[in-house]
Short mmCIF file of C-alpha atoms in Angstrom, two decimals:
data_model
loop_
_atom_site.label_atom_id
_atom_site.label_comp_id
_atom_site.label_asym_id
_atom_site.label_seq_id
_atom_site.Cartn_x
_atom_site.Cartn_y
_atom_site.Cartn_z
CA MET A 1 -18.19 -13.47 48.05
CA ASN A 2 -17.22 -13.14 44.41
CA ASP A 3 -15.10 -14.98 42.17
CA LEU A 4 -11.99 -14.08 43.23
CA GLY A 5 -9.30 -13.98 41.08
CA ARG A 6 -11.40 -14.46 37.67
CA ASP A 7 -12.55 -12.09 34.75
CA LEU A 8 -16.10 -10.69 34.55
CA GLU A 9 -16.48 -13.42 31.85
CA LEU A 10 -19.14 -12.05 29.00
CA ARG A 11 -20.89 -15.35 27.99
CA LEU A 12 -23.07 -14.83 31.45
CA VAL A 13 -23.55 -11.39 31.09
CA ARG A 14 -25.31 -11.94 27.21
CA TYR A 15 -26.94 -14.30 29.39
CA PHE A 16 -28.02 -12.08 32.07
CA THR A 17 -29.32 -9.31 29.01
CA VAL A 18 -31.70 -12.99 27.30
CA VAL A 19 -33.18 -12.81 30.93
CA ALA A 20 -33.93 -9.50 31.62
CA GLU A 21 -35.21 -8.99 28.39
CA HIS A 22 -37.64 -11.91 28.07
CA GLN A 23 -37.90 -11.98 31.74
CA HIS A 24 -38.62 -15.81 32.31
CA PHE A 25 -35.52 -18.63 32.54
CA GLY A 26 -37.69 -20.58 30.57
CA ARG A 27 -38.00 -18.65 26.95
CA ALA A 28 -33.88 -17.38 27.70
CA ALA A 29 -32.48 -20.64 27.92
CA ALA A 30 -35.12 -21.84 24.43
CA ASP A 31 -33.36 -18.54 23.15
CA LEU A 32 -29.56 -19.00 24.31
CA HIS A 33 -30.22 -22.89 22.94
CA VAL A 34 -29.07 -24.25 26.73
CA ALA A 35 -31.20 -26.05 29.47
CA GLN A 36 -32.96 -23.80 31.99
CA PRO A 37 -31.45 -25.34 34.63
CA ALA A 38 -28.27 -24.58 33.26
CA LEU A 39 -28.96 -20.73 32.66
CA SER A 40 -30.10 -20.53 36.49
CA ARG A 41 -26.39 -22.19 37.08
CA GLN A 42 -24.20 -19.99 35.22
CA ILE A 43 -27.10 -16.51 36.33
CA GLN A 44 -26.72 -17.49 39.83
CA ARG A 45 -22.80 -18.14 38.87
CA LEU A 46 -23.34 -14.19 37.80
CA GLU A 47 -24.99 -13.34 41.44
CA LYS A 48 -21.57 -14.73 42.74
CA TYR A 49 -19.21 -12.75 41.35
CA LEU A 50 -21.01 -9.43 41.72
CA GLY A 51 -21.66 -10.11 44.85
CA THR A 52 -25.56 -9.15 44.57
CA ARG A 53 -28.72 -10.88 43.57
CA LEU A 54 -29.53 -9.18 40.24
CA LEU A 55 -33.15 -11.37 39.53
CA ASP A 56 -36.09 -11.77 41.16
CA ARG A 57 -38.23 -15.42 40.74
CA THR A 58 -42.00 -14.28 40.39
CA SER A 59 -45.10 -16.44 39.45
CA GLN A 60 -45.07 -14.74 35.95
CA GLY A 61 -41.45 -15.29 35.24
CA THR A 62 -39.06 -12.61 36.61
CA ARG A 63 -37.62 -9.02 36.87
CA LEU A 64 -34.18 -7.65 37.76
CA THR A 65 -33.98 -6.10 41.44
CA PRO A 66 -32.69 -3.11 42.00
CA ALA A 67 -29.28 -4.08 41.33
CA GLY A 68 -30.61 -5.47 38.01
CA ARG A 69 -31.56 -2.79 36.24
CA THR A 70 -28.66 -0.55 37.17
CA PHE A 71 -26.10 -3.80 35.65
CA LEU A 72 -28.62 -4.27 32.64
CA PRO A 73 -27.49 -0.77 30.60
CA ARG A 74 -23.43 -1.29 31.49
CA ALA A 75 -23.56 -5.10 30.21
CA GLN A 76 -25.46 -3.74 27.34
CA ALA A 77 -23.26 -1.71 26.52
CA LEU A 78 -20.57 -4.13 27.43
CA LEU A 79 -20.95 -6.20 25.29
CA GLN A 80 -21.53 -4.18 22.80
CA ALA A 81 -18.13 -2.80 22.68
CA ALA A 82 -16.82 -6.23 22.75
CA ARG A 83 -19.52 -6.70 19.05
CA GLU A 84 -17.61 -3.31 18.22
CA ALA A 85 -14.20 -4.18 18.81
CA GLU A 86 -13.75 -7.91 16.97
CA VAL A 87 -15.83 -5.89 14.36
CA ALA A 88 -13.14 -3.95 14.06
CA VAL A 89 -10.27 -7.14 14.33
CA ARG A 90 -11.39 -8.28 12.04
CA GLU A 91 -11.72 -5.70 8.52
CA LEU A 92 -8.51 -5.04 10.25
CA ALA A 93 -7.31 -8.53 9.52
CA ARG A 94 -9.89 -8.70 5.56
CA SER A 95 -7.45 -5.44 4.57
CA GLU A 96 -4.79 -7.64 5.64
CA ARG A 97 -5.25 -9.92 3.68
CA ILE A 98 -4.50 -11.22 -0.33
CA THR A 99 -3.68 -13.54 -2.19
CA ILE A 100 -1.26 -12.79 -6.32
CA GLY A 101 -2.24 -14.89 -8.71
CA TYR A 102 1.03 -15.05 -11.46
CA VAL A 103 1.51 -17.82 -14.05
CA GLU A 104 3.87 -18.86 -16.54
CA ASP A 105 7.61 -18.52 -16.33
CA LEU A 106 7.24 -15.48 -14.21
CA VAL A 107 9.37 -15.27 -10.58
CA ILE A 108 7.73 -13.54 -8.31
CA THR A 109 9.89 -13.93 -4.95
CA THR A 110 10.86 -10.73 -4.86
CA VAL A 111 7.54 -8.65 -5.23
CA VAL A 112 5.87 -11.17 -2.57
CA ARG A 113 9.31 -10.55 0.10
CA GLU A 114 9.43 -6.60 -0.77
CA LEU A 115 5.25 -6.79 0.34
CA ARG A 116 6.03 -8.76 2.92
CA HIS A 117 8.70 -6.36 4.29
CA ARG A 118 6.06 -3.56 4.17
CA HIS A 119 3.16 -6.17 5.90
CA PRO A 120 5.18 -7.84 7.88
CA ASP A 121 1.56 -9.38 9.91
CA ALA A 122 -0.68 -9.53 6.37
CA GLU A 123 -1.80 -12.45 5.32
CA ILE A 124 0.37 -12.90 2.00
CA THR A 125 -0.89 -16.20 -0.36
CA THR A 126 0.55 -16.09 -4.01
CA ARG A 127 -1.08 -18.83 -6.93
CA HIS A 128 0.22 -19.79 -9.69
CA LEU A 129 -2.11 -20.24 -12.86
CA SER A 130 -2.20 -21.99 -16.24
CA CYS A 131 -2.29 -20.33 -19.33
CA ARG A 132 -6.21 -20.64 -19.42
CA ASP A 133 -7.27 -19.87 -15.39
CA VAL A 134 -6.10 -15.98 -15.60
CA GLY A 135 -9.65 -15.37 -14.43
CA ALA A 136 -9.61 -16.75 -11.59
CA LEU A 137 -8.86 -12.55 -11.27
CA PRO A 138 -12.51 -11.65 -12.18
CA ASP A 139 -13.77 -14.28 -10.28
CA ARG A 140 -12.19 -13.28 -7.21
CA ARG A 141 -10.15 -16.86 -6.09
CA VAL A 142 -7.34 -14.33 -6.60
CA ASP A 143 -6.81 -10.35 -5.67
CA ALA A 144 -4.53 -9.96 -8.16
CA LEU A 145 -2.53 -11.24 -11.58
CA ILE A 146 0.87 -10.61 -13.09
CA ALA A 147 0.99 -12.03 -15.92
CA ARG A 148 2.27 -10.99 -19.25
CA THR A 149 0.23 -9.38 -22.08
CA PRO A 150 -1.45 -9.64 -24.17
CA LEU A 151 -5.08 -10.47 -20.90
CA PRO A 152 -7.89 -11.07 -21.33
CA LEU A 153 -9.49 -9.49 -19.75
CA ALA A 154 -12.27 -6.97 -19.42
CA ALA A 155 -10.52 -3.81 -19.92
CA ASP A 156 -13.18 -1.60 -18.19
CA ASP A 157 -12.88 -4.77 -15.70
CA VAL A 158 -9.10 -4.52 -14.49
CA SER A 159 -7.32 -1.61 -13.81
CA THR A 160 -3.53 -2.53 -14.96
CA THR A 161 0.74 -1.48 -14.30
CA PRO A 162 2.77 -2.07 -16.52
CA LEU A 163 5.51 -3.54 -14.45
CA TYR A 164 8.70 -4.10 -17.63
CA GLU A 165 9.21 -5.94 -21.06
CA GLU A 166 11.28 -8.07 -22.98
CA PRO A 167 12.66 -8.52 -26.58
CA ARG A 168 11.24 -12.18 -27.70
CA MET A 169 13.29 -15.27 -28.93
CA LEU A 170 12.84 -17.67 -30.97
CA VAL A 171 13.29 -21.76 -30.11
CA VAL A 172 14.04 -24.59 -32.26
CA PRO A 173 15.74 -28.55 -31.99
CA ARG A 174 19.19 -28.33 -32.79
CA GLY A 175 19.77 -28.94 -36.24
CA HIS A 176 16.68 -26.38 -38.65
CA PRO A 177 17.76 -24.70 -40.62
CA LEU A 178 16.99 -21.17 -37.92
CA ALA A 179 19.60 -23.07 -35.49
CA GLY A 180 22.78 -21.11 -36.09
CA ARG A 181 21.56 -17.84 -36.83
CA ALA A 182 22.75 -15.14 -34.94
CA SER A 183 18.79 -13.16 -35.01
CA VAL A 184 16.03 -13.66 -36.89
CA THR A 185 12.97 -10.84 -38.41
CA ALA A 186 9.72 -10.46 -37.44
CA GLU A 187 8.53 -10.76 -40.50
CA GLU A 188 10.67 -13.99 -41.56
CA LEU A 189 8.11 -15.81 -39.39
CA ALA A 190 5.58 -13.35 -40.19
CA GLY A 191 4.74 -16.20 -42.97
CA GLN A 192 4.28 -19.05 -40.12
CA GLU A 193 1.49 -20.95 -39.64
CA ALA A 194 0.43 -20.18 -35.07
CA ALA A 195 -1.52 -22.55 -33.44
CA PRO A 196 -3.37 -19.92 -30.59
CA CYS A 197 -2.63 -19.63 -27.06
CA ALA A 198 -5.74 -20.75 -25.25
CA PHE A 199 -6.80 -16.52 -25.12
CA GLU A 200 -4.45 -15.09 -28.11
CA THR A 201 -5.58 -11.83 -29.55
CA ALA A 202 -3.52 -10.84 -31.17
CA ASP A 203 -0.74 -11.65 -33.39
CA TRP A 204 2.36 -11.44 -31.02
CA THR A 205 1.17 -13.30 -27.37
CA SER A 206 3.85 -14.16 -25.25
CA TYR A 207 4.08 -17.19 -25.68
CA ARG A 208 3.02 -19.15 -29.51
CA ILE A 209 3.57 -21.90 -30.91
CA LEU A 210 4.66 -21.95 -35.05
CA GLY A 211 3.83 -24.71 -37.66
CA ALA A 212 1.52 -25.97 -40.23
CA GLY A 213 -1.10 -28.13 -38.57
CA VAL A 214 -0.29 -27.73 -34.91
CA PRO A 215 -3.24 -28.62 -32.48
CA GLN A 216 -3.32 -26.23 -29.99
CA ILE A 217 -1.73 -27.98 -26.34
CA GLU A 218 -2.08 -26.03 -23.29
CA SER A 219 1.06 -27.65 -21.66
CA TYR A 220 3.56 -25.41 -21.71
CA GLU A 221 6.19 -29.15 -21.43
CA ASP A 222 4.17 -31.01 -24.37
CA LYS A 223 5.08 -27.63 -26.26
CA LEU A 224 8.12 -27.54 -25.64
CA GLU A 225 8.34 -31.41 -26.78
CA LEU A 226 6.39 -30.21 -30.22
CA VAL A 227 8.74 -28.08 -30.97
CA ALA A 228 12.46 -30.59 -29.52
CA SER A 229 10.40 -33.13 -32.34
CA GLY A 230 10.69 -30.71 -34.69
CA ARG A 231 7.54 -30.98 -35.77
CA ALA A 232 7.61 -26.55 -34.77
CA ILE A 233 9.25 -23.01 -33.06
CA ALA A 234 7.89 -21.82 -30.79
CA VAL A 235 9.06 -17.42 -30.15
CA LEU A 236 8.96 -16.49 -26.73
CA PRO A 237 10.50 -13.90 -24.20
CA VAL A 238 12.97 -14.70 -23.11
CA GLY A 239 12.90 -14.63 -19.98
CA ASP A 240 11.47 -17.28 -19.91
CA ARG A 241 14.44 -19.42 -18.77
CA ARG A 242 12.28 -22.97 -19.47
CA SER A 243 14.14 -24.04 -22.44
CA SER A 244 17.82 -23.76 -21.92
CA LEU A 245 17.03 -26.15 -19.75
CA ARG A 246 16.57 -28.87 -22.94
CA PRO A 247 19.93 -29.71 -24.66
CA ASP A 248 17.84 -30.51 -27.59
CA LEU A 249 17.02 -27.08 -28.30
CA VAL A 250 18.48 -23.71 -29.53
CA THR A 251 17.31 -19.79 -29.14
CA VAL A 252 17.17 -17.40 -30.89
CA PRO A 253 17.27 -13.89 -31.10
CA ILE A 254 14.57 -12.25 -32.92
CA GLU A 255 14.50 -8.58 -34.06
CA GLY A 256 12.31 -6.06 -34.65
CA ALA A 257 9.44 -8.20 -32.92
CA PRO A 258 7.06 -6.04 -30.51
CA PRO A 259 8.79 -6.51 -26.62
CA SER A 260 6.65 -9.49 -24.91
CA GLN A 261 5.11 -6.57 -21.10
CA VAL A 262 4.54 -7.50 -17.65
CA VAL A 263 1.78 -5.61 -16.19
CA LEU A 264 0.36 -6.06 -12.56
CA ALA A 265 -3.50 -6.52 -13.33
CA GLY A 266 -6.53 -5.99 -10.60
CA ARG A 267 -10.10 -5.63 -10.13
CA ARG A 268 -11.08 -1.85 -11.21
CA GLY A 269 -12.72 -0.34 -7.41
CA ASP A 270 -11.20 -3.40 -5.40
CA PRO A 271 -11.07 -1.40 -2.16
CA ASN A 272 -8.16 -4.08 -0.51
CA PRO A 273 -5.94 -1.58 0.77
CA MET A 274 -3.21 -3.56 -0.41
CA LEU A 275 -3.46 -4.04 -3.60
CA LYS A 276 -1.80 -0.46 -3.41
CA SER A 277 1.34 -1.59 -1.65
CA LEU A 278 1.44 -4.04 -3.89
CA ARG A 279 2.30 -2.09 -6.73
CA LEU A 280 4.56 0.24 -5.17
CA GLY A 281 6.27 -2.80 -4.43
CA ALA A 282 5.99 -4.75 -7.15
CA ARG A 283 7.22 -1.23 -9.23
CA ALA A 284 10.28 -0.47 -6.59
CA VAL A 285 11.98 -4.83 -6.99
CA LEU A 286 10.79 -5.83 -10.59
CA THR A 287 10.14 -2.75 -13.01
CA LYS A 288 13.95 -2.75 -15.18
CA SER A 289 15.55 0.36 -17.44
#
């Protein structure tokens, strides 16, 4: 009589196949890291469930009964099918997972919402990165990066998708000679000494602090404090609204400056299928005409 109302336990099936392989309870118990008496009890449970003996003990160890010889290949196939099912599900779970990095002032809520709409069961996480931390993409701490160019990453290592561009603005303290201007030109700022960003690679980076003797500062808030104190002025994308939260700062449009470009970057050749959907979603909700 078998255990009525219970399903066949894969653990018991595995125990049986190991004993059959070793033809010895002691060696099988050592392989399975279980006590020999406990293993014997589990095999007895399996035999009770099936309603027949599977193994006979002999002076040399154990041997399969006719029922055991019939059951063994089917038991091995059952365990193999279970392993394949587990691998398939785990691979699907890995393919439905993505971490999106984003930097500075960028807001990616609409992108994440669109991606979750497209993949409701996926694991989608975000990670805010500082100016110095965009190396999270090649380091595989994030799978994709939404940031402003230029990126301090080797062009051969990343693929980029342009999303949109924004003009530049000048940020100065109230009372500054340029504070009352309707606009300034790029030529007027050309002679200003610049404090480089941590990854500055071109004359027009997205975030630029101008002023004689200005030190390199990592914190955005400290940069604004430097501007508010009158020691520097800043060039920022117009989409960065953080400076408008300070009543002691004024923004002035800049004419003739190249725009700040926002891109989606990923590791070149990354097989993660979520990346394609992210690109489509980001372009759908972020691309500006």
